[in-house]
XYZ file of C-alpha atoms in Angstrom:
705
model
C 46.839 15.396 80.250
C 49.501 14.108 82.579
C 52.079 16.387 80.986
C 49.805 19.376 81.468
C 49.283 18.597 85.153
C 53.011 18.136 85.597
C 53.665 21.512 83.926
C 51.101 23.229 86.179
C 52.644 21.667 89.316
C 56.109 22.781 88.192
C 54.845 26.309 87.525
C 53.259 26.479 90.981
C 56.466 25.228 92.585
C 58.538 27.871 90.769
C 56.058 30.555 91.774
C 56.186 29.403 95.391
C 59.988 29.344 95.308
C 60.073 32.881 93.840
C 57.610 34.077 96.470
C 59.867 32.607 99.138
C 62.850 34.499 97.757
C 60.894 37.753 97.853
C 59.926 37.054 101.462
C 63.633 36.706 102.283
C 64.343 39.963 100.414
C 61.544 41.602 102.396
C 62.946 40.458 105.747
C 66.479 41.550 104.838
C 65.206 44.950 103.712
C 63.214 45.318 106.948
C 66.371 44.509 108.916
C 68.271 47.136 106.925
C 65.527 49.679 107.649
C 65.669 49.058 111.408
C 69.481 49.168 111.437
C 69.455 52.437 109.488
C 66.922 53.822 111.968
C 69.216 52.932 114.885
C 72.426 54.193 113.268
C 70.904 57.496 112.131
C 68.576 58.445 114.988
C 70.543 57.136 117.996
C 74.079 57.652 119.280
C 74.743 54.205 120.796
C 75.957 52.725 117.518
C 79.361 51.269 118.317
C 82.422 51.467 116.107
C 80.936 49.866 112.977
C 77.684 51.757 113.377
C 79.451 55.089 113.637
C 81.323 54.379 110.395
C 78.066 53.399 108.691
C 76.473 56.618 109.956
C 79.379 58.659 108.538
C 79.046 56.816 105.214
C 75.317 57.605 105.115
C 76.032 61.261 105.940
C 78.458 61.627 103.069
C 76.478 59.402 100.707
C 72.964 60.816 101.128
C 73.394 64.004 103.220
C 70.114 65.189 104.732
C 68.312 62.474 102.768
C 69.752 59.876 105.142
C 66.850 60.598 107.505
C 64.507 59.167 104.826
C 66.564 55.992 104.331
C 64.805 53.865 107.016
C 61.381 54.718 105.563
C 62.647 54.159 102.013
C 63.831 50.658 102.926
C 60.679 49.917 104.942
C 58.485 50.846 101.965
C 60.516 48.536 99.722
C 60.177 45.710 102.252
C 56.407 46.123 102.561
C 55.994 46.150 98.822
C 58.076 42.973 98.451
C 55.876 41.331 101.071
C 52.405 42.424 99.961
C 52.534 42.970 96.206
C 52.873 40.677 93.241
C 56.386 39.691 92.445
C 56.316 41.017 88.898
C 55.661 44.552 90.048
C 58.650 44.935 92.379
C 60.973 46.316 89.694
C 58.526 49.065 88.717
C 57.939 50.104 92.320
C 61.649 50.016 93.212
C 62.582 52.013 90.125
C 59.968 54.665 90.846
C 60.942 54.939 94.499
C 64.646 55.235 93.611
C 64.035 57.915 90.969
C 61.900 59.969 93.380
C 64.464 59.664 96.181
C 67.411 60.641 93.966
C 65.404 63.559 92.544
C 64.835 64.902 96.055
C 68.576 64.629 96.813
C 69.500 66.377 93.559
C 66.988 69.202 94.135
C 68.291 69.792 97.679
C 71.894 69.986 96.402
C 71.104 72.272 93.461
C 70.983 75.184 95.923
C 74.726 74.752 96.636
C 77.214 76.695 94.510
C 79.480 74.821 92.100
C 82.629 75.609 94.133
C 81.113 74.201 97.330
C 79.422 71.151 95.753
C 81.800 68.531 97.158
C 82.804 70.221 100.412
C 82.125 67.955 103.424
C 79.784 70.339 105.233
C 77.483 70.762 102.224
C 77.562 67.047 101.436
C 76.392 66.177 104.965
C 73.706 68.876 105.146
C 72.193 68.677 101.624
C 72.078 65.866 99.086
C 75.259 63.935 99.836
C 77.489 62.462 97.158
C 74.477 60.935 95.364
C 72.751 64.307 95.019
C 76.005 66.178 94.392
C 76.926 64.074 91.351
C 73.612 64.777 89.611
C 73.416 68.421 90.726
C 76.985 69.272 89.687
C 76.688 67.575 86.283
C 73.413 69.236 85.320
C 74.298 72.686 86.751
C 77.625 72.649 84.923
C 75.957 71.728 81.614
C 72.612 73.570 81.643
C 72.627 75.823 84.719
C 70.645 75.703 87.990
C 67.275 76.864 86.582
C 67.004 74.135 83.964
C 68.328 71.616 86.500
C 65.412 72.373 88.851
C 62.960 71.723 85.994
C 64.556 68.397 85.001
C 64.777 67.113 88.592
C 61.147 68.134 89.247
C 59.921 66.238 86.172
C 62.077 63.269 87.184
C 60.347 63.273 90.579
C 56.933 63.215 88.848
C 58.041 60.302 86.624
C 59.188 58.429 89.725
C 55.845 59.098 91.400
C 53.983 57.709 88.341
C 56.044 54.508 88.425
C 55.679 54.301 92.183
C 51.886 54.572 92.224
C 51.231 52.834 88.860
C 48.852 55.668 87.946
C 48.425 57.818 84.888
C 49.133 61.522 85.138
C 45.423 62.558 85.333
C 44.790 59.861 87.964
C 47.788 61.020 89.992
C 46.625 64.646 89.825
C 43.070 63.642 90.792
C 44.239 61.526 93.747
C 46.566 64.295 94.936
C 43.784 66.870 94.700
C 41.354 64.576 96.550
C 43.920 63.941 99.279
C 44.504 67.661 99.810
C 40.738 68.350 100.038
C 40.237 65.471 102.497
C 43.099 66.699 104.660
C 41.674 70.215 104.707
C 38.242 68.906 105.755
C 39.794 66.958 108.625
C 41.667 70.037 109.781
C 38.497 72.145 109.649
C 36.591 69.433 111.499
C 39.155 69.295 114.300
C 39.325 73.091 114.632
C 37.671 74.547 117.771
C 34.047 75.658 117.518
C 32.921 79.262 117.903
C 31.423 78.522 121.343
C 34.685 77.004 122.577
C 36.637 79.950 121.171
C 34.429 82.417 123.088
C 34.979 80.498 126.342
C 38.746 80.565 125.814
C 38.648 84.336 125.253
C 36.674 84.821 128.508
C 39.242 82.746 130.406
C 42.051 84.850 128.899
C 40.378 88.074 130.067
C 40.128 86.721 133.597
C 43.747 85.534 133.512
C 45.015 89.001 132.580
C 44.073 90.394 136.004
C 45.503 87.507 137.975
C 49.016 87.501 139.350
C 51.309 84.891 137.907
C 52.689 82.371 140.357
C 56.461 82.616 140.354
C 58.367 79.354 140.646
C 60.417 78.852 143.797
C 63.334 77.317 141.941
C 65.112 78.248 138.746
C 65.321 75.394 136.324
C 67.721 75.345 133.422
C 66.830 73.192 130.448
C 69.167 70.316 129.743
C 71.272 71.369 126.804
C 72.340 68.984 124.143
C 76.082 68.404 124.322
C 77.478 68.874 120.850
C 79.624 66.146 119.366
C 82.979 66.763 117.711
C 81.406 66.378 114.271
C 78.710 68.962 115.055
C 81.286 71.430 116.405
C 83.440 70.918 113.318
C 80.418 71.372 111.048
C 79.577 74.621 112.837
C 83.167 75.837 112.375
C 83.058 74.995 108.672
C 79.697 76.724 108.268
C 80.966 79.774 110.171
C 84.093 79.847 108.030
C 82.062 79.575 104.833
C 79.921 82.519 105.937
C 82.967 84.685 106.741
C 83.168 87.536 104.261
C 86.392 89.314 103.451
C 86.223 93.085 103.919
C 85.487 95.086 100.761
C 88.239 97.188 99.222
C 85.912 100.192 99.476
C 86.905 100.434 103.167
C 90.190 101.964 102.029
C 90.310 105.381 100.401
C 91.938 105.923 97.007
C 93.429 108.924 95.220
C 92.448 110.199 91.789
C 95.753 108.942 90.366
C 96.791 112.275 88.898
C 100.415 113.265 89.403
C 101.370 116.684 90.665
C 102.276 119.134 87.963
C 105.955 119.954 88.025
C 107.078 120.082 84.393
C 108.542 123.541 84.868
C 110.632 122.496 87.874
C 111.780 119.350 86.022
C 113.047 121.399 83.074
C 114.809 123.764 85.442
C 116.408 120.852 87.294
C 117.658 119.381 84.001
C 119.385 122.671 83.185
C 120.910 122.893 86.683
C 122.139 119.302 86.550
C 123.639 119.566 83.059
C 125.409 122.822 83.983
C 126.871 121.256 87.123
C 128.079 118.222 85.192
C 129.635 120.338 82.456
C 131.464 122.411 85.080
C 132.947 119.440 86.948
C 132.694 116.289 84.808
C 132.950 117.375 81.218
C 130.536 116.084 78.579
C 127.467 114.444 80.208
C 123.773 114.956 79.575
C 120.335 113.951 80.876
C 118.801 111.289 78.624
C 115.613 110.420 80.515
C 113.500 111.659 83.422
C 111.333 109.360 85.564
C 108.919 111.054 87.971
C 107.817 109.027 90.982
C 105.554 109.723 93.971
C 108.386 111.111 96.130
C 111.448 111.691 93.960
C 112.340 112.303 90.334
C 115.207 110.362 88.821
C 117.355 111.975 86.142
C 119.233 109.435 84.034
C 122.676 110.614 82.915
C 124.716 109.158 80.051
C 128.428 109.819 80.274
C 130.706 110.570 77.391
C 133.434 108.053 76.640
C 136.405 108.403 78.934
C 134.469 109.819 81.916
C 134.729 107.609 85.017
C 131.705 106.755 87.160
C 133.621 107.534 90.348
C 134.033 111.083 89.104
C 130.249 111.545 89.155
C 129.988 109.917 92.588
C 132.543 112.364 93.950
C 130.277 115.210 92.809
C 127.428 114.225 95.165
C 127.923 117.227 97.437
C 128.260 119.625 94.473
C 125.028 118.335 92.894
C 123.218 118.608 96.257
C 124.461 122.178 96.572
C 123.244 123.016 93.067
C 119.753 121.656 93.867
C 119.790 123.238 97.354
C 118.769 119.864 98.807
C 120.712 117.623 101.204
C 118.773 114.512 100.158
C 120.067 114.041 96.600
C 120.941 110.377 96.027
C 123.181 109.115 93.234
C 122.643 105.601 91.907
C 125.668 104.520 89.896
C 124.922 102.678 87.746
C 121.161 102.098 87.455
C 120.614 98.293 87.570
C 120.097 97.009 84.035
C 121.025 100.291 82.355
C 124.253 101.926 81.217
C 123.300 105.150 82.947
C 123.726 106.941 86.257
C 120.658 108.001 88.238
C 120.368 111.223 90.213
C 117.313 111.153 92.497
C 115.984 114.555 93.576
C 113.014 114.970 95.988
C 109.813 116.363 94.467
C 108.539 119.737 95.632
C 104.986 118.316 95.754
C 104.807 114.687 96.917
C 102.146 112.294 95.660
C 100.111 110.472 98.310
C 100.139 106.682 97.908
C 97.281 104.931 99.728
C 96.738 101.265 100.442
C 93.488 101.496 98.474
C 95.424 102.484 95.341
C 97.502 99.305 95.529
C 94.656 96.939 96.471
C 92.547 98.124 93.522
C 95.419 97.898 91.027
C 95.310 95.177 88.322
C 98.575 93.719 89.631
C 97.039 93.059 93.060
C 93.832 91.654 91.578
C 95.840 89.146 89.545
C 97.621 87.958 92.709
C 95.443 85.454 94.599
C 97.832 84.584 97.430
C 96.533 85.235 100.942
C 100.051 86.220 102.030
C 100.545 88.941 99.419
C 101.446 92.233 101.091
C 101.354 95.819 99.870
C 104.735 97.572 99.851
C 103.974 100.781 97.915
C 104.822 102.407 94.576
C 108.266 102.400 93.005
C 110.052 105.364 91.456
C 108.144 104.822 88.186
C 104.778 104.895 89.952
C 104.112 101.164 89.542
C 102.600 99.173 92.452
C 105.072 96.994 94.368
C 103.717 93.794 95.907
C 105.563 91.026 97.746
C 104.533 87.520 98.759
C 105.374 86.690 102.359
C 105.329 82.974 101.552
C 108.262 83.463 99.170
C 110.245 85.948 101.260
C 109.674 84.267 103.902
C 110.623 86.839 106.602
C 110.956 90.629 106.620
C 113.131 93.069 108.574
C 111.989 96.707 108.858
C 114.193 99.407 110.385
C 114.413 103.171 110.413
C 114.505 106.235 112.598
C 111.551 107.438 114.675
C 108.854 109.026 112.528
C 110.149 107.626 109.250
C 107.037 105.519 108.572
C 107.695 102.081 110.115
C 104.468 101.791 112.099
C 102.308 102.917 109.177
C 104.069 100.360 106.988
C 103.391 97.582 109.522
C 99.736 98.618 109.741
C 99.510 98.461 105.936
C 101.025 94.970 105.901
C 98.571 93.713 108.537
C 95.610 95.376 106.808
C 96.557 93.756 103.494
C 96.604 90.287 105.034
C 93.320 90.862 106.895
C 91.640 91.981 103.667
C 92.689 88.809 101.814
C 92.781 85.963 104.379
C 90.125 84.418 106.622
C 90.917 83.464 110.251
C 91.239 79.790 109.280
C 93.879 80.633 106.666
C 96.141 82.972 108.655
C 96.777 83.373 112.387
C 98.833 86.166 113.936
C 100.844 86.948 117.052
C 101.325 90.701 117.468
C 104.108 91.880 119.802
C 103.956 95.583 120.656
C 106.259 96.617 123.531
C 105.335 100.276 122.892
C 101.671 99.382 123.712
C 100.138 101.962 121.358
C 100.947 100.882 117.805
C 99.047 97.603 117.396
C 96.374 97.806 120.104
C 93.731 98.659 117.478
C 93.961 95.066 116.200
C 93.097 93.576 119.607
C 90.066 91.295 119.395
C 90.252 90.327 115.722
C 89.621 86.592 115.119
C 92.995 86.157 113.387
C 94.901 86.502 116.690
C 96.229 83.477 118.582
C 96.632 85.574 121.741
C 95.850 89.184 122.704
C 98.427 91.734 121.579
C 101.568 91.055 123.660
C 102.940 94.184 125.349
C 105.320 92.778 127.992
C 108.855 91.961 126.848
C 109.097 88.806 129.002
C 105.765 87.544 127.685
C 106.998 88.221 124.157
C 110.039 86.002 124.759
C 107.753 83.213 126.004
C 105.492 83.694 122.969
C 108.477 83.237 120.657
C 109.388 80.044 122.553
C 105.830 78.798 121.960
C 106.137 79.538 118.236
C 109.386 77.536 118.114
C 107.706 74.551 119.802
C 104.730 74.903 117.443
C 107.146 74.872 114.507
C 108.742 71.653 115.763
C 105.373 69.952 116.268
C 104.339 70.988 112.759
C 107.471 69.403 111.325
C 106.573 66.168 113.105
C 103.096 66.378 111.579
C 104.518 66.923 108.088
C 106.871 63.978 108.524
C 104.022 61.742 109.688
C 102.004 62.654 106.581
C 105.043 62.409 104.270
C 104.779 65.908 102.830
C 107.487 68.541 102.456
C 105.694 71.779 103.263
C 102.465 73.325 104.486
C 101.040 73.617 100.970
C 101.376 69.877 100.402
C 99.891 69.126 103.822
C 96.879 71.390 103.249
C 96.241 69.878 99.812
C 96.311 66.402 101.319
C 93.982 67.346 104.178
C 91.564 69.124 101.808
C 91.196 65.965 99.744
C 90.442 64.006 102.936
C 87.999 66.644 104.175
C 90.102 67.239 107.309
C 91.256 70.470 108.942
C 93.990 72.401 107.182
C 96.950 74.092 108.869
C 96.812 77.911 109.073
C 99.806 80.113 108.388
C 101.236 81.897 111.449
C 102.632 85.426 111.124
C 104.612 86.837 114.058
C 104.927 90.634 113.956
C 107.341 92.387 116.339
C 106.951 96.158 116.357
C 110.070 96.960 118.419
C 112.877 94.426 118.569
C 115.202 96.632 120.657
C 112.974 96.415 123.761
C 112.983 92.621 123.595
C 116.754 92.449 123.124
C 117.253 94.585 126.232
C 115.289 92.158 128.423
C 116.070 88.705 126.990
C 118.625 89.086 124.222
C 119.802 85.487 124.025
C 116.356 83.869 124.105
C 114.882 86.310 121.577
C 117.829 86.071 119.187
C 117.890 82.263 119.384
C 114.136 82.033 118.761
C 114.219 84.477 115.831
C 117.191 82.696 114.246
C 115.603 79.255 114.604
C 112.332 80.475 113.132
C 114.083 82.326 110.320
C 116.100 79.228 109.417
C 113.431 76.534 109.653
C 109.919 77.964 109.809
C 109.273 78.590 106.118
C 108.216 75.027 105.274
C 105.622 74.918 108.071
C 104.064 78.300 107.277
C 105.512 80.442 110.086
C 106.688 83.904 109.002
C 108.352 86.791 110.854
C 108.026 90.543 110.388
C 110.529 92.254 112.686
C 110.770 96.044 113.081
C 113.045 98.317 115.092
C 113.821 102.015 115.344
C 117.346 101.343 116.625
C 119.351 99.825 113.770
C 122.496 98.979 115.724
C 124.566 95.806 115.716
C 123.477 94.792 119.226
C 119.827 94.778 118.056
C 120.114 93.665 114.427
C 122.798 91.067 115.019
C 124.751 89.253 112.355
C 122.748 86.052 112.890
C 119.432 87.862 112.445
C 120.647 89.595 109.275
C 121.998 86.352 107.848
C 118.633 84.634 108.230
C 116.324 87.508 107.206
C 117.304 88.447 103.669
C 114.357 90.688 102.754
C 114.768 94.093 104.402
C 113.119 97.504 104.332
C 115.120 100.562 105.371
C 113.386 103.844 106.105
C 115.217 107.117 106.666
C 118.123 106.842 109.118
C 120.530 109.397 110.537
C 123.835 107.986 109.289
C 125.383 105.782 106.663
C 126.510 103.396 109.414
C 122.881 102.672 110.325
C 122.086 102.155 106.646
C 124.898 99.619 106.361
C 123.624 97.769 109.437
C 120.234 97.325 107.745
C 121.088 96.932 104.061
C 124.838 96.219 104.068
C 125.117 99.349 101.912
C 124.557 103.078 102.173
C 121.634 105.047 100.796
C 119.027 105.067 103.569
C 120.619 108.201 105.061
C 119.549 110.053 101.874
C 115.854 109.189 102.171
C 113.377 112.000 102.810
C 111.177 110.256 105.411
C 107.380 109.875 105.593
C 107.319 106.431 103.995
C 110.290 106.846 101.660
C 112.064 103.474 101.780
C 114.681 101.207 100.240
C 113.494 97.626 99.698
C 116.274 95.047 99.480
C 115.775 91.464 98.272
C 118.250 88.706 97.345
C 117.039 88.956 93.735
C 117.881 92.659 93.333
C 121.438 93.912 92.871
C 120.701 97.197 94.606
C 117.846 98.218 96.930
C 114.706 99.473 95.211
C 113.363 102.907 96.189
C 109.657 102.816 97.045
C 107.086 105.133 98.582
C 105.218 103.141 101.254
C 101.429 102.885 101.175
C 99.594 105.075 103.670
C 96.676 103.930 105.837
C 94.712 106.061 108.292
C 93.583 105.108 111.793
C 89.973 105.480 110.668
C 90.508 102.903 107.923
C 92.086 100.493 110.424
C 89.155 101.016 112.790
C 86.603 100.346 110.020
C 88.511 97.242 108.921
C 88.693 95.797 112.445
C 85.027 96.595 113.130
C 83.974 94.756 109.961
C 86.043 91.680 110.855
C 85.091 91.597 114.558
C 81.379 91.750 113.675
C 81.614 88.345 111.962
C 83.650 86.277 114.388
C 85.271 86.266 117.810
C 88.895 85.316 118.506
C 89.699 81.809 119.743
C 92.841 82.300 121.804
C 95.366 79.550 122.477
C 96.052 79.254 126.195
C 99.486 79.679 127.808
C 101.265 81.181 124.786
C 102.825 83.894 126.963
C 103.241 81.721 130.081
C 106.794 80.612 130.986
C 107.403 76.882 130.804
C 109.329 76.050 133.944
C 111.293 72.877 134.382
C 110.137 70.606 137.184
C 112.819 69.998 139.784
C 113.364 68.483 143.233
C 115.775 69.806 145.842
C 117.002 66.314 146.744
C 118.268 65.361 143.274
C 121.793 66.694 143.754
C 124.878 65.411 145.478
C 126.324 68.786 146.467
C 125.507 69.322 150.148
C 125.566 73.101 149.676
C 122.858 73.049 147.018
C 120.012 73.731 149.477
C 121.981 76.587 151.014
C 122.645 78.043 147.568
C 118.924 77.906 146.759
C 118.023 79.692 150.020
C 120.654 82.401 149.497
C 119.608 83.107 145.905
C 115.852 83.077 146.605
C 116.016 85.182 149.783
C 118.383 87.812 148.384
C 117.058 87.788 144.796
C 120.696 87.900 143.670
C 122.272 85.218 141.519
C 125.915 85.279 140.490
C 128.919 82.991 140.851
C 130.946 85.569 142.808
C 128.015 86.152 145.195
C 127.804 82.411 145.968
C 131.579 82.300 146.442
C 131.432 85.084 149.016
C 128.368 83.830 150.920
C 129.265 80.118 150.962
C 133.055 80.638 151.184
C 133.808 78.191 148.377
C 135.958 78.235 145.249
C 134.978 79.508 141.846
C 134.599 76.051 140.277
C 132.156 74.782 142.889
C 130.169 78.024 142.860
C 129.957 77.863 139.050
C 128.670 74.262 139.208
C 126.020 75.255 141.749
C 124.930 78.137 139.520
C 124.688 75.766 136.531
C 122.465 73.460 138.621
C 120.214 76.359 139.544
C 119.944 77.400 135.893
C 119.297 73.864 134.609
C 116.419 73.421 137.048
C 114.767 76.727 136.279
C 115.466 78.494 139.572
C 117.540 81.231 137.941
C 117.693 82.563 134.416
C 120.611 82.471 131.979
C 123.542 84.858 132.012
C 122.875 88.059 130.027
C 126.225 89.751 129.648
C 127.002 92.016 132.572
C 123.410 91.949 133.859
C 122.549 89.888 136.963
C 120.692 86.641 136.471
C 116.920 86.634 136.965
C 115.522 84.620 139.920
C 112.383 82.734 138.854
C 110.919 81.635 142.222
C 110.250 83.378 145.521
C 110.365 82.221 149.164
C 106.713 81.186 149.193
C 107.189 78.900 146.185
C 110.341 77.476 147.771
C 108.512 76.603 150.999
C 105.702 75.019 148.965
C 108.203 72.830 147.127
C 109.792 71.680 150.364
C 106.447 70.918 151.991
C 105.469 68.832 148.945
C 108.677 66.833 149.250
């Protein structure tokens, strides 16, 4: 008997101790519920609270708003129910909660499952793990079914009911709720009175408020702004290829003329070069190449010396001889076609070769002499020089390059700076969201824009060094894994280099050379075009740093050598006929450039502008003047030199010598001081220096001092 009483007392003590533990669990869970409520629904959370809020966002997504109530329900059940039932209730509640998270994340595509924006807005990491696994294995439809049944199982465990009882209770609850709603609805008599009041109110004049009140708008946090940007970027759609027109792909019929040309060519060769015959004919969009095999003992130079005779036989001045053809033991004679084939940008974009290339920086060049599409990757090039005479097809080529990039890259992937001193070639692209600044038309502003790009390049290198990566691809991969912002590529396109070199030759050349040498790793690329291929425009430094070049038709072999370091461009027939030179090719490749119409450009820009607006970077084209003080110098004539230069708007060493009556050395030192402090510009050959400030700015500086 005594043992039994002792056992009962011990059992009661254990039960009381267990009950006490559950009370502690209940209080701790209540505390967690209140903390979650504060961290999620308020903004005064402190440092630790903000990190907890971020963890809840990523962990449970939109389900984080249910977390306080989830924890509160667990706490109440620990407090009020029997201790043996806590595991069943907790299991049911957890299954139901996770099912809701998984269902909310099943709507997200597989590719976007683990992207930060979708994690925070849908089911978080908890829902994403279940949703991704089931969708990958059995598809979204079956996943919905499984998660729905899992929710029902959780509800059964949660309520400790059978399925019929749960259905009956749910049905009863819905009916009761409907009765309460009907009971609280207005009666017919009250409805009639309201209608009478409305009729009276129609004829009364509304009282206008004396003051205009604006509602207090919620100031968006950095996370909300970033989430909006991500959502906007995800919704950005690339333009369809159907915007661009295509040809039927059929080549012009010229078999008869080809046979006649073979006879003419073989007769000419037999008359002047002995035994030589045509072994193969390749018909391209613009020219036809006749491959000639020479008999043993016939020198190649002998065929090259017959260029004028062959041109005379074909009655065409544009016959080009390629001796030898790269990779073949044959000589090529290229003769223009009577009927040229039109090559459109749509033909290249819809080709299998372009579809296989997924790079956002792939650009359309055109079709080669065999009729095959030619595509280049700007990331590998990494810069491009385009030159040719007026009307040879440069501007159309540049438009095709820009259109290709716009059709394959979103604004967050690629940014552009367009420099158009001619003001009419690139203005159609104004307002697209890919631009960092409106199309630059002033030469001085263009020089400042290039300076900004150089400084941006340097800051990007510092960023790469801080993150211990070698290039932009490594940086973007690292940031993507962290869920941070990636770095967009920057493409600088200059439509006419000659105009810039006339205004600020040294600054432009220095900026282009620095970018060409260093900018590849940080994703900055140059496309430079000019219609004046002379050595004072395409300098040796520019050529040395831009190895990929396109030459359109030029007037002389000298111009061709300036562009390509070899002749051949003087034999081109114009209208997009080009020579494309790369470091990998022994000789330039002849290509017919892709054509794009103004209507296609307009449709492309309209499609892109309708989705997003440009976000311009301020002060890209603004000069960055050096701060200076007029009292920082020992030379007593410095103030006089400043007044003379500013008042006369003339700045030269000889002018200061004459006005101040000093020697050349002192005048040169004064001029160097003025240049170092930003008052005058640098020396530009025989041109006078530019004066950067006027008399009003000078008086303002002195009054400030």
